[in-house]
mmCIF file of C-alpha atoms and ligand atoms in Angstrom:
data_model
loop_
_atom_site.group_PDB
_atom_site.id
_atom_site.type_symbol
_atom_site.label_atom_id
_atom_site.label_comp_id
_atom_site.label_asym_id
_atom_site.label_seq_id
_atom_site.Cartn_x
_atom_site.Cartn_y
_atom_site.Cartn_z
ATOM 1 C CA UNK A 1 123.472 173.808 193.945
ATOM 2 C CA UNK A 2 125.104 173.154 190.583
ATOM 3 C CA UNK A 3 127.823 170.860 191.949
ATOM 4 C CA UNK A 4 125.254 168.902 193.914
ATOM 5 C CA UNK A 5 123.226 168.357 190.688
ATOM 6 C CA UNK A 6 126.367 167.082 188.915
ATOM 7 C CA UNK A 7 127.088 164.680 191.719
ATOM 8 C CA UNK A 8 123.551 163.415 191.512
ATOM 9 C CA UNK A 9 123.801 163.014 187.723
ATOM 10 C CA UNK A 10 127.064 161.055 188.090
ATOM 11 C CA UNK A 11 125.416 158.809 190.591
ATOM 12 C CA UNK A 12 122.527 158.132 188.158
ATOM 13 C CA UNK A 13 124.988 157.401 185.330
ATOM 14 C CA UNK A 14 126.836 155.021 187.628
ATOM 15 C CA UNK A 15 123.639 153.136 188.491
ATOM 16 C CA UNK A 16 122.595 152.899 184.837
ATOM 17 C CA UNK A 17 126.071 151.726 183.896
ATOM 18 C CA UNK A 18 125.971 149.052 186.577
ATOM 19 C CA UNK A 19 122.600 147.804 185.376
ATOM 20 C CA UNK A 20 123.840 147.591 181.781
ATOM 21 C CA UNK A 21 126.892 145.592 182.827
ATOM 22 C CA UNK A 22 124.776 143.260 184.935
ATOM 23 C CA UNK A 23 122.351 142.753 182.042
ATOM 24 C CA UNK A 24 125.233 141.915 179.752
ATOM 25 C CA UNK A 25 126.551 139.303 182.198
ATOM 26 C CA UNK A 26 123.104 137.729 182.464
ATOM 27 C CA UNK A 27 122.738 137.717 178.671
ATOM 28 C CA UNK A 28 126.078 135.938 178.284
ATOM 29 C CA UNK A 29 125.100 133.424 180.905
ATOM 30 C CA UNK A 30 121.750 132.678 179.264
ATOM 31 C CA UNK A 31 122.896 132.630 175.652
ATOM 32 C CA UNK A 32 126.407 131.195 175.803
ATOM 33 C CA UNK A 33 126.684 128.899 178.815
ATOM 34 C CA UNK A 34 124.084 126.290 177.734
ATOM 35 C CA UNK A 35 126.053 125.647 174.560
ATOM 36 C CA UNK A 36 129.261 125.158 176.542
ATOM 37 C CA UNK A 37 127.990 123.086 179.430
ATOM 38 C CA UNK A 38 126.828 119.484 178.860
ATOM 39 C CA UNK A 39 123.079 119.447 178.388
ATOM 40 C CA UNK A 40 121.075 118.221 181.334
ATOM 41 C CA UNK A 41 118.161 115.783 180.810
ATOM 42 C CA UNK A 42 114.810 117.459 180.609
ATOM 43 C CA UNK A 43 113.189 114.729 182.646
ATOM 44 C CA UNK A 44 114.279 112.491 185.444
ATOM 45 C CA UNK A 45 112.258 109.676 183.821
ATOM 46 C CA UNK A 46 114.567 109.476 180.833
ATOM 47 C CA UNK A 47 117.710 109.723 182.940
ATOM 48 C CA UNK A 48 116.467 107.008 185.262
ATOM 49 C CA UNK A 49 115.684 104.796 182.303
ATOM 50 C CA UNK A 50 119.062 105.528 180.767
ATOM 51 C CA UNK A 51 122.389 105.123 182.511
ATOM 52 C CA UNK A 52 120.958 104.709 185.965
ATOM 53 C CA UNK A 53 123.680 106.937 187.383
ATOM 54 C CA UNK A 54 121.547 109.986 187.977
ATOM 55 C CA UNK A 55 120.181 110.597 191.401
ATOM 56 C CA UNK A 56 116.419 110.744 191.771
ATOM 57 C CA UNK A 57 115.022 114.100 192.739
ATOM 58 C CA UNK A 58 111.958 114.980 194.708
ATOM 59 C CA UNK A 59 110.098 115.523 191.414
ATOM 60 C CA UNK A 60 110.377 111.809 190.518
ATOM 61 C CA UNK A 61 106.787 110.490 190.671
ATOM 62 C CA UNK A 62 106.088 107.354 192.643
ATOM 63 C CA UNK A 63 105.410 104.533 190.135
ATOM 64 C CA UNK A 64 101.804 103.385 190.225
ATOM 65 C CA UNK A 65 101.716 99.584 190.474
ATOM 66 C CA UNK A 66 99.962 97.900 187.549
ATOM 67 C CA UNK A 67 96.842 96.287 188.989
ATOM 68 C CA UNK A 68 97.241 92.549 188.710
ATOM 69 C CA UNK A 69 94.260 90.278 188.328
ATOM 70 C CA UNK A 70 93.940 87.841 191.233
ATOM 71 C CA UNK A 71 93.337 84.451 189.639
ATOM 72 C CA UNK A 72 92.850 82.908 193.089
ATOM 73 C CA UNK A 73 90.043 85.271 194.107
ATOM 74 C CA UNK A 74 87.407 82.574 193.646
ATOM 75 C CA UNK A 75 87.380 78.796 193.484
ATOM 76 C CA UNK A 76 87.609 76.865 190.210
ATOM 77 C CA UNK A 77 86.368 73.669 191.863
ATOM 78 C CA UNK A 78 83.528 74.741 194.169
ATOM 79 C CA UNK A 79 80.341 74.159 192.124
ATOM 80 C CA UNK A 80 78.775 77.266 193.700
ATOM 81 C CA UNK A 81 81.605 79.525 192.436
ATOM 82 C CA UNK A 82 81.053 81.760 189.405
ATOM 83 C CA UNK A 83 84.557 80.700 188.330
ATOM 84 C CA UNK A 84 83.997 76.933 188.537
ATOM 85 C CA UNK A 85 85.604 74.985 185.689
ATOM 86 C CA UNK A 86 83.452 72.132 184.447
ATOM 87 C CA UNK A 87 84.738 70.025 181.571
ATOM 88 C CA UNK A 88 85.322 66.395 180.564
ATOM 89 C CA UNK A 89 88.138 66.101 183.125
ATOM 90 C CA UNK A 90 86.420 68.124 185.849
ATOM 91 C CA UNK A 91 82.873 67.036 186.671
ATOM 92 C CA UNK A 92 80.715 68.904 189.117
ATOM 93 C CA UNK A 93 81.340 67.764 192.665
ATOM 94 C CA UNK A 94 78.873 66.354 193.501
ATOM 95 C CA UNK A 95 77.738 65.378 190.006
ATOM 96 C CA UNK A 96 74.124 66.104 190.909
ATOM 97 C CA UNK A 97 74.920 69.519 192.460
ATOM 98 C CA UNK A 98 71.812 71.755 192.512
ATOM 99 C CA UNK A 99 72.498 75.529 192.504
ATOM 100 C CA UNK A 100 70.286 78.291 193.921
ATOM 101 C CA UNK A 101 67.989 79.378 191.088
ATOM 102 C CA UNK A 102 65.575 82.088 190.038
ATOM 103 C CA UNK A 103 63.145 81.893 187.125
ATOM 104 C CA UNK A 104 64.129 83.696 183.928
ATOM 105 C CA UNK A 105 61.554 86.180 182.744
ATOM 106 C CA UNK A 106 62.632 86.161 179.102
ATOM 107 C CA UNK A 107 61.285 85.091 175.695
ATOM 108 C CA UNK A 108 61.946 81.524 174.633
ATOM 109 C CA UNK A 109 62.229 78.383 176.698
ATOM 110 C CA UNK A 110 61.084 78.966 180.262
ATOM 111 C CA UNK A 111 63.654 78.001 182.845
ATOM 112 C CA UNK A 112 65.972 79.050 185.631
ATOM 113 C CA UNK A 113 69.502 80.306 186.252
ATOM 114 C CA UNK A 114 71.595 81.356 189.231
ATOM 115 C CA UNK A 115 70.429 84.803 190.416
ATOM 116 C CA UNK A 116 73.549 86.712 189.319
ATOM 117 C CA UNK A 117 73.511 85.073 185.873
ATOM 118 C CA UNK A 118 69.781 85.635 185.426
ATOM 119 C CA UNK A 119 70.067 89.338 186.243
ATOM 120 C CA UNK A 120 72.972 89.763 183.833
ATOM 121 C CA UNK A 121 71.166 87.866 181.077
ATOM 122 C CA UNK A 122 68.023 89.972 181.445
ATOM 123 C CA UNK A 123 70.077 93.166 181.175
ATOM 124 C CA UNK A 124 71.919 91.847 178.112
ATOM 125 C CA UNK A 125 68.654 90.911 176.370
ATOM 126 C CA UNK A 126 67.173 94.331 177.173
ATOM 127 C CA UNK A 127 70.227 96.200 175.859
ATOM 128 C CA UNK A 128 70.337 94.132 172.674
ATOM 129 C CA UNK A 129 66.689 94.900 172.014
ATOM 130 C CA UNK A 130 67.220 98.605 172.699
ATOM 131 C CA UNK A 131 70.208 98.773 170.345
ATOM 132 C CA UNK A 132 69.047 96.488 167.514
ATOM 133 C CA UNK A 133 65.268 96.400 167.794
ATOM 134 C CA UNK A 134 65.506 92.604 167.688
ATOM 135 C CA UNK A 135 64.726 90.122 170.415
ATOM 136 C CA UNK A 136 67.040 87.404 171.699
ATOM 137 C CA UNK A 137 65.458 84.196 172.956
ATOM 138 C CA UNK A 138 66.497 81.597 175.507
ATOM 139 C CA UNK A 139 66.929 78.091 174.099
ATOM 140 C CA UNK A 140 68.360 76.226 177.096
ATOM 141 C CA UNK A 141 69.251 77.650 180.521
ATOM 142 C CA UNK A 142 69.821 75.591 183.699
ATOM 143 C CA UNK A 143 69.553 71.844 183.352
ATOM 144 C CA UNK A 144 69.379 69.531 186.348
ATOM 145 C CA UNK A 145 71.375 66.317 186.553
ATOM 146 C CA UNK A 146 68.271 64.344 185.599
ATOM 147 C CA UNK A 147 67.524 66.643 182.670
ATOM 148 C CA UNK A 148 71.128 66.248 181.485
ATOM 149 C CA UNK A 149 70.669 62.457 181.633
ATOM 150 C CA UNK A 150 67.856 62.669 179.104
ATOM 151 C CA UNK A 151 69.482 65.481 177.058
ATOM 152 C CA UNK A 152 72.685 63.500 176.586
ATOM 153 C CA UNK A 153 70.802 60.269 175.894
ATOM 154 C CA UNK A 154 68.815 62.067 173.213
ATOM 155 C CA UNK A 155 71.994 63.216 171.422
ATOM 156 C CA UNK A 156 73.542 59.758 171.658
ATOM 157 C CA UNK A 157 70.476 58.146 170.109
ATOM 158 C CA UNK A 158 70.490 60.691 167.270
ATOM 159 C CA UNK A 159 74.225 60.994 166.564
ATOM 160 C CA UNK A 160 75.980 58.092 168.253
ATOM 161 C CA UNK A 161 78.128 58.510 171.332
ATOM 162 C CA UNK A 162 81.284 59.784 169.618
ATOM 163 C CA UNK A 163 79.572 62.737 167.936
ATOM 164 C CA UNK A 164 77.283 63.360 170.923
ATOM 165 C CA UNK A 165 80.360 63.771 173.131
ATOM 166 C CA UNK A 166 81.613 66.559 170.870
ATOM 167 C CA UNK A 167 78.579 68.758 171.511
ATOM 168 C CA UNK A 168 76.750 67.499 174.601
ATOM 169 C CA UNK A 169 78.051 66.783 178.067
ATOM 170 C CA UNK A 170 77.558 63.572 179.969
ATOM 171 C CA UNK A 171 75.496 63.968 183.165
ATOM 172 C CA UNK A 172 77.631 65.525 185.904
ATOM 173 C CA UNK A 173 79.931 67.212 183.346
ATOM 174 C CA UNK A 174 77.608 69.901 181.946
ATOM 175 C CA UNK A 175 78.067 73.618 182.544
ATOM 176 C CA UNK A 176 74.288 73.910 182.278
ATOM 177 C CA UNK A 177 74.064 72.113 185.635
ATOM 178 C CA UNK A 178 75.882 75.037 187.324
ATOM 179 C CA UNK A 179 73.045 77.451 186.528
ATOM 180 C CA UNK A 180 75.663 79.742 184.931
ATOM 181 C CA UNK A 181 75.341 78.628 181.277
ATOM 182 C CA UNK A 182 72.691 79.401 178.699
ATOM 183 C CA UNK A 183 72.136 78.618 175.030
ATOM 184 C CA UNK A 184 70.763 81.634 173.173
ATOM 185 C CA UNK A 185 68.648 82.110 170.091
ATOM 186 C CA UNK A 186 69.362 79.140 167.905
ATOM 187 C CA UNK A 187 69.228 75.510 167.164
ATOM 188 C CA UNK A 188 72.675 73.954 167.337
ATOM 189 C CA UNK A 189 74.328 75.742 164.432
ATOM 190 C CA UNK A 190 77.726 77.342 163.956
ATOM 191 C CA UNK A 191 76.045 79.774 161.531
ATOM 192 C CA UNK A 192 74.671 81.635 164.552
ATOM 193 C CA UNK A 193 78.130 83.132 165.034
ATOM 194 C CA UNK A 194 77.728 85.096 161.769
ATOM 195 C CA UNK A 195 74.232 86.415 162.434
ATOM 196 C CA UNK A 196 73.764 89.963 163.771
ATOM 197 C CA UNK A 197 72.755 88.508 167.136
ATOM 198 C CA UNK A 198 75.722 86.135 167.258
ATOM 199 C CA UNK A 199 78.162 88.889 166.297
ATOM 200 C CA UNK A 200 76.716 91.334 168.834
ATOM 201 C CA UNK A 201 76.820 88.749 171.609
ATOM 202 C CA UNK A 202 80.408 87.767 170.817
ATOM 203 C CA UNK A 203 81.439 91.432 170.940
ATOM 204 C CA UNK A 204 79.367 92.602 173.913
ATOM 205 C CA UNK A 205 78.547 89.694 176.229
ATOM 206 C CA UNK A 206 81.701 90.316 178.311
ATOM 207 C CA UNK A 207 80.188 93.610 179.471
ATOM 208 C CA UNK A 208 77.519 91.568 181.245
ATOM 209 C CA UNK A 209 79.900 88.937 182.597
ATOM 210 C CA UNK A 210 79.382 86.275 179.910
ATOM 211 C CA UNK A 211 81.927 84.553 177.685
ATOM 212 C CA UNK A 212 81.623 82.440 174.539
ATOM 213 C CA UNK A 213 82.756 79.350 176.390
ATOM 214 C CA UNK A 214 83.554 77.114 173.409
ATOM 215 C CA UNK A 215 85.403 79.220 170.884
ATOM 216 C CA UNK A 216 86.488 78.306 167.388
ATOM 217 C CA UNK A 217 89.566 76.084 167.178
ATOM 218 C CA UNK A 218 89.561 75.226 170.900
ATOM 219 C CA UNK A 219 88.080 71.722 170.790
ATOM 220 C CA UNK A 220 91.399 70.140 171.831
ATOM 221 C CA UNK A 221 91.347 72.304 174.992
ATOM 222 C CA UNK A 222 87.677 72.627 175.921
ATOM 223 C CA UNK A 223 86.507 69.292 174.545
ATOM 224 C CA UNK A 224 83.713 70.910 172.544
ATOM 225 C CA UNK A 225 83.185 72.169 169.034
ATOM 226 C CA UNK A 226 82.665 75.887 168.403
ATOM 227 C CA UNK A 227 79.380 76.868 170.092
ATOM 228 C CA UNK A 228 78.642 80.548 169.400
ATOM 229 C CA UNK A 229 75.271 80.133 171.121
ATOM 230 C CA UNK A 230 76.566 78.827 174.466
ATOM 231 C CA UNK A 231 77.284 81.602 176.982
ATOM 232 C CA UNK A 232 78.810 81.067 180.381
ATOM 233 C CA UNK A 233 78.462 83.599 183.183
ATOM 234 C CA UNK A 234 81.779 84.250 184.989
ATOM 235 C CA UNK A 235 81.164 87.796 186.280
ATOM 236 C CA UNK A 236 82.254 91.077 184.712
ATOM 237 C CA UNK A 237 85.826 91.252 186.146
ATOM 238 C CA UNK A 238 86.854 87.841 184.780
ATOM 239 C CA UNK A 239 84.991 88.291 181.480
ATOM 240 C CA UNK A 240 86.763 91.633 181.023
ATOM 241 C CA UNK A 241 90.143 90.112 181.851
ATOM 242 C CA UNK A 242 89.608 87.242 179.402
ATOM 243 C CA UNK A 243 88.665 89.691 176.659
ATOM 244 C CA UNK A 244 91.510 92.127 177.310
ATOM 245 C CA UNK A 245 94.128 89.389 177.487
ATOM 246 C CA UNK A 246 92.685 87.442 174.546
ATOM 247 C CA UNK A 247 92.381 84.123 176.339
ATOM 248 C CA UNK A 248 90.244 81.704 174.306
ATOM 249 C CA UNK A 249 89.195 79.459 177.184
ATOM 250 C CA UNK A 250 88.909 79.245 180.962
ATOM 251 C CA UNK A 251 91.275 76.273 180.858
ATOM 252 C CA UNK A 252 94.017 78.318 179.183
ATOM 253 C CA UNK A 253 93.550 81.335 181.459
ATOM 254 C CA UNK A 254 93.646 79.333 184.688
ATOM 255 C CA UNK A 255 96.369 76.944 183.534
ATOM 256 C CA UNK A 256 94.155 73.884 183.507
ATOM 257 C CA UNK A 257 95.154 70.841 181.439
ATOM 258 C CA UNK A 258 93.419 70.336 178.115
ATOM 259 C CA UNK A 259 90.242 68.294 178.454
ATOM 260 C CA UNK A 260 89.483 66.900 174.996
ATOM 261 C CA UNK A 261 88.080 63.619 176.314
ATOM 262 C CA UNK A 262 86.625 61.914 179.351
HETATM 263 ZN ZN1 ZN B 1 75.014 74.977 176.009
#
């Protein structure tokens, strides 16, 4: 009985001894080896970006392609396109093009715009009123070819042709004929850009698909003086892209030649 107990005790000592030795080996491996061996990169991203010699592992994530904006998604020349470019070098084709229109139900001058622009404008006016308590008003929405004939003639008789061409389009060359442009809340005055309404519109109109079409310092490109009151509907995706990329004009964004003169 006694010798059997001794044998059993020796066996237990042997097991404990083996465990201690094993633990010591593991401790050496954990504590000492990392300082001897060359350090391995913590991430396959950094190694891939570094020497390029490391082999990708299954943990390497698939790169997500950066979404690129398709500048050819819509026409810049079709007068029915929300992206149409109309300037002193690019008249509407035909010059008396008549867009589909709906009446605006907004304070100010009664008139019409293309349906998508009218809906966006009504939402923008409603949101401005909700946020500021103040009311925007429409000064000039869609103008037909014949209306533009008299509008332009009126400016020429008041200012002379040279100055009229800086702020009013000749018939066939006006964005207002597309049904996508609207003058908001002012007589023709650059001071509008510094009013609460002008500031809010400049900062927020892109959310509704509008852009300040004739920005400050762009007359050599757009052909028009700064017009903080003139908003052009281009749709939310393009308005967002123009804002994010900081493009000051449609001409610059789409690579169109400058259009300072007819
Ligand atoms: Zn205008």
